[in-house]
PDB file of C-alpha atoms in Angstrom:
ATOM      1  CA  MET I   1      86.147  98.007 119.636  1.00  0.00           C
ATOM      2  CA  LYS I   2      86.726  96.352 116.273  1.00  0.00           C
ATOM      3  CA  LEU I   3      89.633  97.268 114.027  1.00  0.00           C
ATOM      4  CA  ALA I   4      90.119  96.331 110.382  1.00  0.00           C
ATOM      5  CA  VAL I   5      92.819  96.500 107.739  1.00  0.00           C
ATOM      6  CA  ILE I   6      91.376  97.725 104.431  1.00  0.00           C
ATOM      7  CA  LYS I   7      92.887  98.023 100.984  1.00  0.00           C
ATOM      8  CA  THR I   8      92.153 100.898  98.625  1.00  0.00           C
ATOM      9  CA  GLY I   9      94.249 102.568  95.942  1.00  0.00           C
ATOM     10  CA  GLY I  10      97.011  99.954  96.296  1.00  0.00           C
ATOM     11  CA  LYS I  11      97.596 100.922  99.938  1.00  0.00           C
ATOM     12  CA  GLN I  12      96.538  99.396 103.243  1.00  0.00           C
ATOM     13  CA  TYR I  13      95.006 101.310 106.148  1.00  0.00           C
ATOM     14  CA  LEU I  14      94.238 100.345 109.761  1.00  0.00           C
ATOM     15  CA  VAL I  15      90.772 101.746 110.549  1.00  0.00           C
ATOM     16  CA  LYS I  16      88.104 101.735 113.259  1.00  0.00           C
ATOM     17  CA  GLU I  17      84.470 102.825 113.249  1.00  0.00           C
ATOM     18  CA  ALA I  18      83.610 106.544 112.985  1.00  0.00           C
ATOM     19  CA  GLU I  19      87.135 107.373 111.785  1.00  0.00           C
ATOM     20  CA  GLU I  20      87.679 109.857 108.950  1.00  0.00           C
ATOM     21  CA  LEU I  21      90.402 109.020 106.464  1.00  0.00           C
ATOM     22  CA  ILE I  22      91.936 110.661 103.371  1.00  0.00           C
ATOM     23  CA  VAL I  23      92.733 108.188 100.569  1.00  0.00           C
ATOM     24  CA  ASP I  24      93.515 108.303  96.840  1.00  0.00           C
ATOM     25  CA  LYS I  25      90.564 109.350  94.676  1.00  0.00           C
ATOM     26  CA  LEU I  26      87.596 106.965  94.632  1.00  0.00           C
ATOM     27  CA  GLU I  27      84.762 107.019  92.109  1.00  0.00           C
ATOM     28  CA  GLY I  28      81.381 108.245  93.317  1.00  0.00           C
ATOM     29  CA  LYS I  29      79.465 111.296  94.467  1.00  0.00           C
ATOM     30  CA  GLU I  30      79.563 112.941  97.865  1.00  0.00           C
ATOM     31  CA  GLY I  31      77.328 111.053 100.299  1.00  0.00           C
ATOM     32  CA  ASP I  32      77.618 107.692  98.475  1.00  0.00           C
ATOM     33  CA  LYS I  33      78.162 104.513 100.485  1.00  0.00           C
ATOM     34  CA  LEU I  34      81.155 102.324  99.567  1.00  0.00           C
ATOM     35  CA  ASN I  35      82.211  98.765 100.383  1.00  0.00           C
ATOM     36  CA  LEU I  36      85.985  98.449 100.831  1.00  0.00           C
ATOM     37  CA  GLU I  37      88.096  95.292 100.614  1.00  0.00           C
ATOM     38  CA  THR I  38      88.917  93.894 104.055  1.00  0.00           C
ATOM     39  CA  LEU I  39      92.222  92.080 104.559  1.00  0.00           C
ATOM     40  CA  ALA I  40      91.982  91.443 108.327  1.00  0.00           C
ATOM     41  CA  MET I  41      89.666  92.055 111.288  1.00  0.00           C
ATOM     42  CA  PHE I  42      90.411  92.018 114.993  1.00  0.00           C
ATOM     43  CA  ASP I  43      89.413  93.673 118.261  1.00  0.00           C
ATOM     44  CA  GLU I  44      91.451  95.489 120.894  1.00  0.00           C
ATOM     45  CA  GLU I  45      91.135  92.673 123.459  1.00  0.00           C
ATOM     46  CA  LYS I  46      92.611  90.249 120.891  1.00  0.00           C
ATOM     47  CA  LYS I  47      89.736  87.762 121.302  1.00  0.00           C
ATOM     48  CA  LEU I  48      88.643  87.981 117.668  1.00  0.00           C
ATOM     49  CA  PHE I  49      91.243  87.708 114.908  1.00  0.00           C
ATOM     50  CA  GLU I  50      90.434  86.949 111.259  1.00  0.00           C
ATOM     51  CA  VAL I  51      92.833  87.089 108.328  1.00  0.00           C
ATOM     52  CA  GLY I  52      91.687  86.796 104.724  1.00  0.00           C
ATOM     53  CA  LYS I  53      93.171  84.658 101.975  1.00  0.00           C
ATOM     54  CA  PRO I  54      93.762  87.290 100.475  1.00  0.00           C
ATOM     55  CA  THR I  55      90.517  89.087 101.503  1.00  0.00           C
ATOM     56  CA  LEU I  56      87.607  88.422 103.834  1.00  0.00           C
ATOM     57  CA  LYS I  57      84.016  87.978 102.648  1.00  0.00           C
ATOM     58  CA  ASP I  58      82.900  90.745 105.031  1.00  0.00           C
ATOM     59  CA  THR I  59      83.476  94.290 103.810  1.00  0.00           C
ATOM     60  CA  VAL I  60      83.915  97.579 105.611  1.00  0.00           C
ATOM     61  CA  GLN I  61      81.221 100.136 104.839  1.00  0.00           C
ATOM     62  CA  ALA I  62      82.286 103.728 104.334  1.00  0.00           C
ATOM     63  CA  GLN I  63      80.650 106.986 103.294  1.00  0.00           C
ATOM     64  CA  LEU I  64      82.261 109.322 100.775  1.00  0.00           C
ATOM     65  CA  LEU I  65      82.402 112.780 102.376  1.00  0.00           C
ATOM     66  CA  GLU I  66      84.206 114.952  99.801  1.00  0.00           C
ATOM     67  CA  HIS I  67      86.720 115.098  96.964  1.00  0.00           C
ATOM     68  CA  LEU I  68      89.730 117.336  97.476  1.00  0.00           C
ATOM     69  CA  LYS I  69      93.211 118.104  96.176  1.00  0.00           C
ATOM     70  CA  GLY I  70      96.462 117.520  98.045  1.00  0.00           C
ATOM     71  CA  ASP I  71      99.364 119.916  98.435  1.00  0.00           C
ATOM     72  CA  LYS I  72     101.267 120.894  95.307  1.00  0.00           C
ATOM     73  CA  ILE I  73     104.473 118.969  94.718  1.00  0.00           C
ATOM     74  CA  ARG I  74     107.224 120.657  92.673  1.00  0.00           C
ATOM     75  CA  ILE I  75     109.471 118.437  90.541  1.00  0.00           C
ATOM     76  CA  SER I  76     112.690 119.825  89.024  1.00  0.00           C
ATOM     77  CA  TYR I  77     114.993 118.289  86.440  1.00  0.00           C
ATOM     78  CA  PHE I  78     118.559 119.546  86.016  1.00  0.00           C
ATOM     79  CA  LYS I  79     121.495 118.448  83.888  1.00  0.00           C
ATOM     80  CA  ALA I  80     124.925 119.883  84.619  1.00  0.00           C
ATOM     81  CA  LYS I  81     126.904 121.730  81.915  1.00  0.00           C
ATOM     82  CA  VAL I  82     124.064 121.589  79.376  1.00  0.00           C
ATOM     83  CA  ARG I  83     121.831 124.405  80.699  1.00  0.00           C
ATOM     84  CA  TYR I  84     118.891 122.031  80.902  1.00  0.00           C
ATOM     85  CA  ARG I  85     116.330 122.885  83.577  1.00  0.00           C
ATOM     86  CA  LYS I  86     112.701 121.859  83.759  1.00  0.00           C
ATOM     87  CA  THR I  87     110.084 122.245  86.499  1.00  0.00           C
ATOM     88  CA  LYS I  88     106.731 120.495  86.794  1.00  0.00           C
ATOM     89  CA  GLY I  89     103.967 120.648  89.372  1.00  0.00           C
ATOM     90  CA  PHE I  90     101.578 117.969  90.589  1.00  0.00           C
ATOM     91  CA  ARG I  91      98.514 117.984  92.880  1.00  0.00           C
ATOM     92  CA  PRO I  92      97.121 114.570  93.842  1.00  0.00           C
ATOM     93  CA  GLN I  93      93.355 113.988  93.693  1.00  0.00           C
ATOM     94  CA  LEU I  94      92.148 112.731  97.094  1.00  0.00           C
ATOM     95  CA  THR I  95      88.901 111.569  98.700  1.00  0.00           C
ATOM     96  CA  LYS I  96      87.824 111.967 102.322  1.00  0.00           C
ATOM     97  CA  ILE I  97      85.839 108.991 103.654  1.00  0.00           C
ATOM     98  CA  LYS I  98      84.232 108.081 106.979  1.00  0.00           C
ATOM     99  CA  ILE I  99      84.129 104.482 108.213  1.00  0.00           C
ATOM    100  CA  ILE I 100      80.529 103.635 109.122  1.00  0.00           C
ATOM    101  CA  LYS I 101      80.483  99.929 109.949  1.00  0.00           C
ATOM    102  CA  ILE I 102      83.051  97.167 110.360  1.00  0.00           C
TER     103      ILE I 102
END
């Protein structure tokens, strides 16, 4: 079975075929096919091993399944002796993808 290291949203992920993954929001509609940057490819038996400089010419194909929102994060600011308090909320925009072909 082939494994690959892909880069999307400034992060790197170790993926294999038919795996579903939640990443930072990607542009596109549900059902679209995407080509993701591939940094390295290898297999479990360690016979094949390719590393890009910085990326490989081959890309990993993925399908965009859905857009979703992450859990709400609460951020609080507080300054002592000044009665300053502030609270903000944040929900990250995420995308669920499925790896089709490596």
